[in-house]
Amino acid sequence: MSMREVIQASAILRGGGLVAFPTETVYGLGADATNPDAVAKIFAAKGRPGTNPLICHVADEAMARRYAATWPDVATKLAQKFWPGPLTLVLPRTDDIAGEATAGLATVGLRAPDHPLTLQLLRVFDRPLAGPSANRSNHVSPTTADHVREDLNGAVDMILDGGACTVGIESTVLDLTGDRPTILRPGSVAREQIEAEIGPVAVDESHHDPALPATSPGRQPKHYAPRAAAYRFDRQRIAAVLEFIVHQGGDPPAMIFIGNAPAQMHIIPLNGIAEIRSDPADCARTLYAVLRRLDRANVKTILIELPPDEPQWLAVRDRILRATQDLP
């Protein structure tokens, strides 16, 4: 991607248009976060409810400080350690940030993405870039430019292709506006990493009422979901899984396993088996791409194994729980 294309993308943004951009987490759908009309185009393109706020991307701490009404010392510690990277800091916002980008709340989520192309764009644009995932609302997030085209072709003015995302799931969101820093959405920056820098951190695991403004994106009970009917299961319930497959009727399901599938799953009728490496980072990097591949194949039902209920799997479990329902 050339500087000429970066300059073109910046001009589109300054004109109130939409540009899809790569990050290390997922691709974002970007608009000028200081322009209410431009931000409104994001919600229209995604079919996203206005109660679901947008993360605003900045080039660095210096740019973030321009749009945060207060910047505590703890924010400096975290930015120096984790930026650029997959950590979003929720802080009081200035009036320069359009209220449409924050669901009308007085706070804003700010992060510096770890992708050279988008950092270059942010430096040329020199404004915050409001950018949720570049997909239809509640669908699986995109981790390649082709995924963006599948969902938003014709609804975005330009797509910057920066290759496949290296992290693959959305950023950790940390609220710094309360008495105690609180994780609102888990991501690849783990609680233990944050606590090593700033001390005790709380985790808010509640589900958000979609009718009310959310404190962070990704808090809806259903999110990150494939078009297929998706169910989750624990490996200990393989007998129940087999019973479900036998009695469901219609096309057989596809299955996603964390690690190797049990031997018996290879001898029953299935619409494909995906085996994702049993490493949290590898699983996060590939999960969305696997779900999108199954959607493209018009699979009607997907059964997804839940990884262990352990701290290192928190973010992946969160995405699977929100994308699926319990196995009947």
Coordinates of C-alpha atoms in Angstrom, one line a residue:
M1 CA 0.0 0.0 0.0
S2 CA 1.5 3.3 -1.1
M3 CA 1.7 6.7 0.5
R4 CA -0.5 7.9 -2.4
E5 CA -3.3 5.6 -1.2
V6 CA -2.8 6.7 2.4
I7 CA -3.2 10.3 1.3
Q8 CA -6.3 9.4 -0.8
A9 CA -7.8 7.7 2.3
S10 CA -7.1 10.7 4.4
A11 CA -8.8 12.9 1.9
I12 CA -11.9 10.7 1.9
L13 CA -12.0 10.9 5.7
R14 CA -11.7 14.6 5.7
G15 CA -14.6 14.8 3.2
G16 CA -16.8 12.8 5.5
G17 CA -16.4 9.4 3.8
L18 CA -15.8 5.9 5.1
V19 CA -12.5 4.0 4.9
A20 CA -12.0 0.4 6.1
F21 CA -8.6 0.0 7.7
P22 CA -6.4 -2.8 9.0
T23 CA -5.4 -3.2 12.6
E24 CA -3.7 -6.1 14.5
T25 CA -7.0 -7.0 16.0
V26 CA -9.7 -6.8 13.3
Y27 CA -10.4 -4.5 10.3
G28 CA -12.1 -1.2 11.3
L29 CA -14.7 0.9 9.5
G30 CA -13.4 4.4 9.9
A31 CA -14.8 7.9 9.9
D32 CA -13.7 11.2 11.3
A33 CA -14.6 11.0 14.9
T34 CA -15.1 14.7 15.1
N35 CA -17.7 14.8 12.3
P36 CA -21.2 13.8 13.5
D37 CA -22.5 13.2 9.9
A38 CA -19.5 11.0 9.0
V39 CA -19.9 9.0 12.2
A40 CA -23.6 8.5 11.4
K41 CA -22.6 6.8 8.1
I42 CA -20.8 4.1 10.1
F43 CA -24.0 3.2 11.9
A44 CA -26.0 3.2 8.7
A45 CA -23.4 1.0 6.8
K46 CA -23.2 -1.5 9.6
G47 CA -26.9 -1.5 10.7
R48 CA -25.5 -0.8 14.1
P49 CA -27.7 0.6 16.9
G50 CA -26.8 4.1 18.1
T51 CA -26.6 2.8 21.7
N52 CA -23.4 0.9 20.8
P53 CA -20.4 3.3 21.1
L54 CA -17.4 3.3 18.8
I55 CA -13.7 3.1 19.7
C56 CA -11.7 6.0 18.5
H57 CA -8.2 5.3 17.1
V58 CA -5.3 7.6 17.6
A59 CA -1.6 7.6 16.5
D60 CA -0.1 7.8 20.0
E61 CA -0.5 9.2 23.5
A62 CA 0.0 12.8 22.4
M63 CA -3.0 12.5 20.0
A64 CA -5.1 10.8 22.6
R65 CA -4.5 13.6 25.1
R66 CA -6.1 16.0 22.7
Y67 CA -9.4 14.2 22.9
A68 CA -9.4 13.0 26.5
A69 CA -10.8 15.6 29.0
T70 CA -8.5 14.2 31.7
W71 CA -5.5 12.0 31.3
P72 CA -4.5 10.3 34.6
D73 CA -1.0 9.0 35.3
V74 CA -2.3 5.4 35.1
A75 CA -3.2 6.1 31.4
T76 CA 0.4 7.1 30.7
K77 CA 1.7 3.9 32.3
L78 CA -0.7 1.8 30.2
A79 CA -0.1 3.7 27.0
Q80 CA 3.7 3.4 27.4
K81 CA 3.5 -0.3 28.0
F82 CA 0.7 -1.4 25.6
W83 CA 0.5 1.2 22.8
P84 CA 0.5 0.7 20.0
G85 CA -1.5 -2.4 20.7
P86 CA -4.8 -4.1 21.5
L87 CA -5.8 -2.1 24.7
T88 CA -8.5 0.5 24.6
L89 CA -8.7 3.1 27.4
V90 CA -12.1 4.6 28.4
L91 CA -11.7 8.2 29.6
P92 CA -13.7 11.4 29.8
R93 CA -14.0 12.9 26.3
T94 CA -13.6 16.4 25.1
D95 CA -16.4 18.0 23.0
D96 CA -14.3 17.5 19.9
I97 CA -15.4 13.9 19.8
A98 CA -18.9 13.6 18.2
G99 CA -21.5 12.5 20.7
E100 CA -22.7 10.1 18.0
A101 CA -19.5 8.1 18.4
T102 CA -19.9 7.6 22.1
A103 CA -23.7 6.8 22.3
G104 CA -24.1 10.2 23.8
L105 CA -21.9 9.3 26.8
A106 CA -19.3 11.6 28.3
T107 CA -16.6 9.0 27.9
V108 CA -14.6 7.7 24.9
G109 CA -12.6 4.6 24.2
L110 CA -9.2 5.5 22.8
R111 CA -6.5 3.2 21.4
A112 CA -3.4 3.3 19.2
P113 CA -3.6 0.3 16.8
D114 CA -0.5 -1.7 16.1
H115 CA -0.5 -1.7 12.3
P116 CA 2.0 0.4 10.4
L117 CA -0.4 1.3 7.6
T118 CA -3.1 2.6 9.9
L119 CA -0.6 4.5 12.1
Q120 CA 0.6 6.1 8.9
L121 CA -3.0 7.0 8.0
L122 CA -3.6 8.5 11.5
R123 CA -0.5 10.6 11.3
V124 CA -1.5 12.0 7.9
F125 CA -5.2 12.4 8.9
D126 CA -4.2 13.9 12.2
R127 CA -7.6 13.4 13.7
P128 CA -9.2 10.5 15.7
L129 CA -10.6 7.7 13.6
A130 CA -13.9 6.3 14.9
G131 CA -13.7 2.7 13.9
P132 CA -15.8 -0.3 14.9
S133 CA -15.3 -3.6 13.1
A134 CA -15.9 -3.4 9.4
N135 CA -18.8 -5.8 9.1
R136 CA -22.5 -5.9 9.4
S137 CA -23.6 -5.4 13.0
N138 CA -23.4 -8.6 15.2
H139 CA -21.8 -10.6 12.4
V140 CA -18.3 -12.2 12.7
S141 CA -15.6 -9.5 12.7
P142 CA -13.4 -9.3 9.6
T143 CA -9.7 -10.2 9.8
T144 CA -8.9 -9.7 6.1
A145 CA -9.8 -7.1 3.4
D146 CA -11.8 -9.8 1.6
H147 CA -14.0 -10.2 4.7
V148 CA -14.8 -6.5 4.6
R149 CA -15.8 -6.8 1.0
E150 CA -18.1 -9.7 1.8
D151 CA -20.0 -7.6 4.3
L152 CA -19.7 -4.0 3.2
N153 CA -18.9 -3.9 -0.6
G154 CA -20.5 -0.7 -1.9
A155 CA -21.1 0.7 1.5
V156 CA -17.5 1.9 2.1
D157 CA -15.6 4.5 0.0
M158 CA -12.2 2.8 0.2
I159 CA -10.6 -0.4 1.7
L160 CA -7.0 -0.2 2.8
D161 CA -5.6 -3.8 2.5
G162 CA -3.0 -4.4 5.1
G163 CA -3.1 -8.2 5.0
A164 CA -4.5 -10.6 7.6
C165 CA -4.8 -9.4 11.2
T166 CA -2.2 -10.8 13.5
V167 CA -4.2 -10.9 16.8
G168 CA -7.6 -11.7 15.3
I169 CA -10.0 -10.6 18.1
E170 CA -11.1 -7.2 19.3
S171 CA -9.1 -5.2 21.9
T172 CA -9.3 -5.3 25.6
V173 CA -11.4 -2.4 26.8
L174 CA -10.4 -0.9 30.2
D175 CA -12.5 1.8 31.9
L176 CA -10.4 4.3 33.8
T177 CA -13.2 6.6 34.9
G178 CA -14.3 4.8 38.1
D179 CA -12.8 4.2 41.5
R180 CA -11.1 1.1 40.2
P181 CA -10.0 0.3 36.6
T182 CA -12.4 -2.1 35.2
I183 CA -12.2 -4.4 32.1
L184 CA -15.4 -4.0 30.1
R185 CA -14.4 -6.3 27.3
P186 CA -11.6 -9.0 27.5
G187 CA -9.0 -9.1 24.8
S188 CA -5.5 -10.3 24.1
V189 CA -4.1 -7.9 26.8
A190 CA -4.9 -10.0 29.8
R191 CA -6.0 -8.8 33.3
E192 CA -2.8 -10.1 34.8
Q193 CA -0.7 -8.0 32.4
I194 CA -2.6 -4.9 33.3
E195 CA -2.4 -5.6 37.0
A196 CA 1.4 -6.0 36.7
E197 CA 1.5 -2.3 35.6
I198 CA -1.1 -0.6 37.7
G199 CA -2.3 -2.9 40.4
P200 CA -5.8 -4.5 41.0
V201 CA -8.3 -4.4 38.2
A202 CA -12.0 -5.4 38.2
V203 CA -13.8 -7.3 35.5
D204 CA -17.4 -6.4 34.5
E205 CA -19.0 -9.6 33.1
S206 CA -22.6 -8.3 33.0
H207 CA -24.5 -8.3 29.7
H208 CA -25.7 -4.9 28.4
D209 CA -29.4 -4.0 27.7
P210 CA -29.3 -3.1 23.9
A211 CA -31.9 -0.4 24.5
L212 CA -29.5 1.6 26.7
P213 CA -26.2 3.3 25.9
A214 CA -23.3 0.8 26.4
T215 CA -20.1 1.7 28.2
S216 CA -18.1 -0.3 25.7
P217 CA -18.7 -2.1 22.4
G218 CA -19.0 -5.9 22.4
R219 CA -21.2 -6.1 25.5
Q220 CA -24.4 -7.3 23.8
P221 CA -25.6 -10.8 24.7
K222 CA -25.3 -11.8 21.0
H223 CA -22.3 -10.6 19.1
Y224 CA -19.6 -11.8 16.7
A225 CA -22.1 -14.4 15.4
P226 CA -22.1 -16.4 12.1
R227 CA -25.2 -16.5 10.0
A228 CA -25.5 -20.2 10.7
A229 CA -27.2 -21.4 13.9
A230 CA -24.3 -21.8 16.3
Y231 CA -24.2 -23.9 19.4
R232 CA -21.4 -24.3 22.0
F233 CA -20.5 -27.5 23.8
D234 CA -17.9 -28.8 26.3
R235 CA -15.8 -31.7 25.2
Q236 CA -17.1 -33.7 28.2
R237 CA -20.5 -33.6 26.6
I238 CA -19.6 -35.4 23.4
A239 CA -22.4 -38.0 24.1
A240 CA -24.9 -35.1 24.1
V241 CA -23.4 -33.7 20.9
L242 CA -23.7 -37.0 19.1
E243 CA -27.4 -37.3 20.2
F244 CA -28.0 -33.8 18.9
I245 CA -26.5 -34.6 15.5
V246 CA -28.6 -37.8 15.2
H247 CA -31.9 -36.1 16.1
Q248 CA -31.6 -32.6 14.6
G249 CA -32.6 -33.7 11.0
G250 CA -31.7 -31.8 7.8
D251 CA -28.1 -31.0 6.8
P252 CA -25.5 -32.3 9.2
P253 CA -23.6 -29.6 11.2
A254 CA -20.0 -28.5 10.9
M255 CA -17.9 -28.7 14.0
I256 CA -15.1 -26.6 15.4
F257 CA -12.8 -28.2 17.9
I258 CA -10.1 -26.6 20.1
G259 CA -7.3 -29.1 19.3
N260 CA -7.8 -32.5 17.8
A261 CA -11.4 -33.8 17.3
P262 CA -12.3 -37.1 19.1
A263 CA -11.8 -40.1 16.8
Q264 CA -15.6 -40.9 16.7
M265 CA -16.3 -37.5 15.1
H266 CA -14.4 -38.6 12.0
I267 CA -16.8 -41.5 11.2
I268 CA -20.2 -39.7 11.5
P269 CA -21.9 -37.6 8.9
L270 CA -20.7 -34.0 9.3
N271 CA -20.5 -30.9 7.1
G272 CA -16.8 -30.5 7.9
I273 CA -14.5 -30.5 10.9
A274 CA -12.2 -27.6 11.8
E275 CA -9.5 -28.2 14.3
I276 CA -8.0 -25.0 15.7
R277 CA -4.7 -25.3 17.6
S278 CA -5.2 -25.4 21.3
D279 CA -3.2 -22.3 22.0
P280 CA -5.2 -19.1 23.0
A281 CA -3.3 -16.8 20.6
D282 CA -3.5 -19.2 17.7
C283 CA -7.2 -19.8 18.3
A284 CA -8.0 -16.0 18.5
R285 CA -6.1 -15.4 15.3
T286 CA -8.0 -18.0 13.3
L287 CA -11.5 -18.3 14.9
Y288 CA -13.3 -15.6 12.9
A289 CA -11.8 -16.7 9.6
V290 CA -13.0 -20.3 10.2
L291 CA -16.5 -19.0 11.1
R292 CA -16.6 -16.9 7.9
R293 CA -15.4 -19.8 5.8
L294 CA -18.3 -21.9 7.1
D295 CA -20.7 -19.1 6.4
R296 CA -19.5 -18.9 2.8
A297 CA -20.1 -22.6 2.5
N298 CA -23.7 -22.0 3.5
V299 CA -23.4 -24.3 6.5
K300 CA -26.7 -24.2 8.4
T301 CA -25.5 -25.3 11.8
I302 CA -22.2 -25.0 13.6
L303 CA -21.1 -26.7 16.8
I304 CA -18.2 -24.9 18.5
E305 CA -16.2 -26.3 21.4
L306 CA -15.7 -24.0 24.4
P307 CA -12.0 -23.8 25.5
P308 CA -11.1 -24.3 29.1
D309 CA -12.5 -21.8 31.7
E310 CA -9.1 -20.4 32.4
P311 CA -7.7 -16.9 32.5
Q312 CA -5.7 -17.2 29.3
W313 CA -8.8 -18.3 27.4
L314 CA -11.1 -15.5 28.7
A315 CA -11.2 -13.5 25.5
V316 CA -11.8 -16.4 23.2
R317 CA -14.5 -17.8 25.5
D318 CA -16.2 -14.4 25.6
R319 CA -16.4 -14.3 21.8
I320 CA -17.7 -17.9 21.5
L321 CA -20.3 -17.4 24.3
R322 CA -21.7 -14.3 22.6
A323 CA -21.7 -15.9 19.2
T324 CA -23.5 -19.1 20.2
Q325 CA -26.3 -20.6 22.3
D326 CA -26.2 -23.6 24.6
L327 CA -26.6 -27.0 23.0
P328 CA -30.2 -28.1 23.5

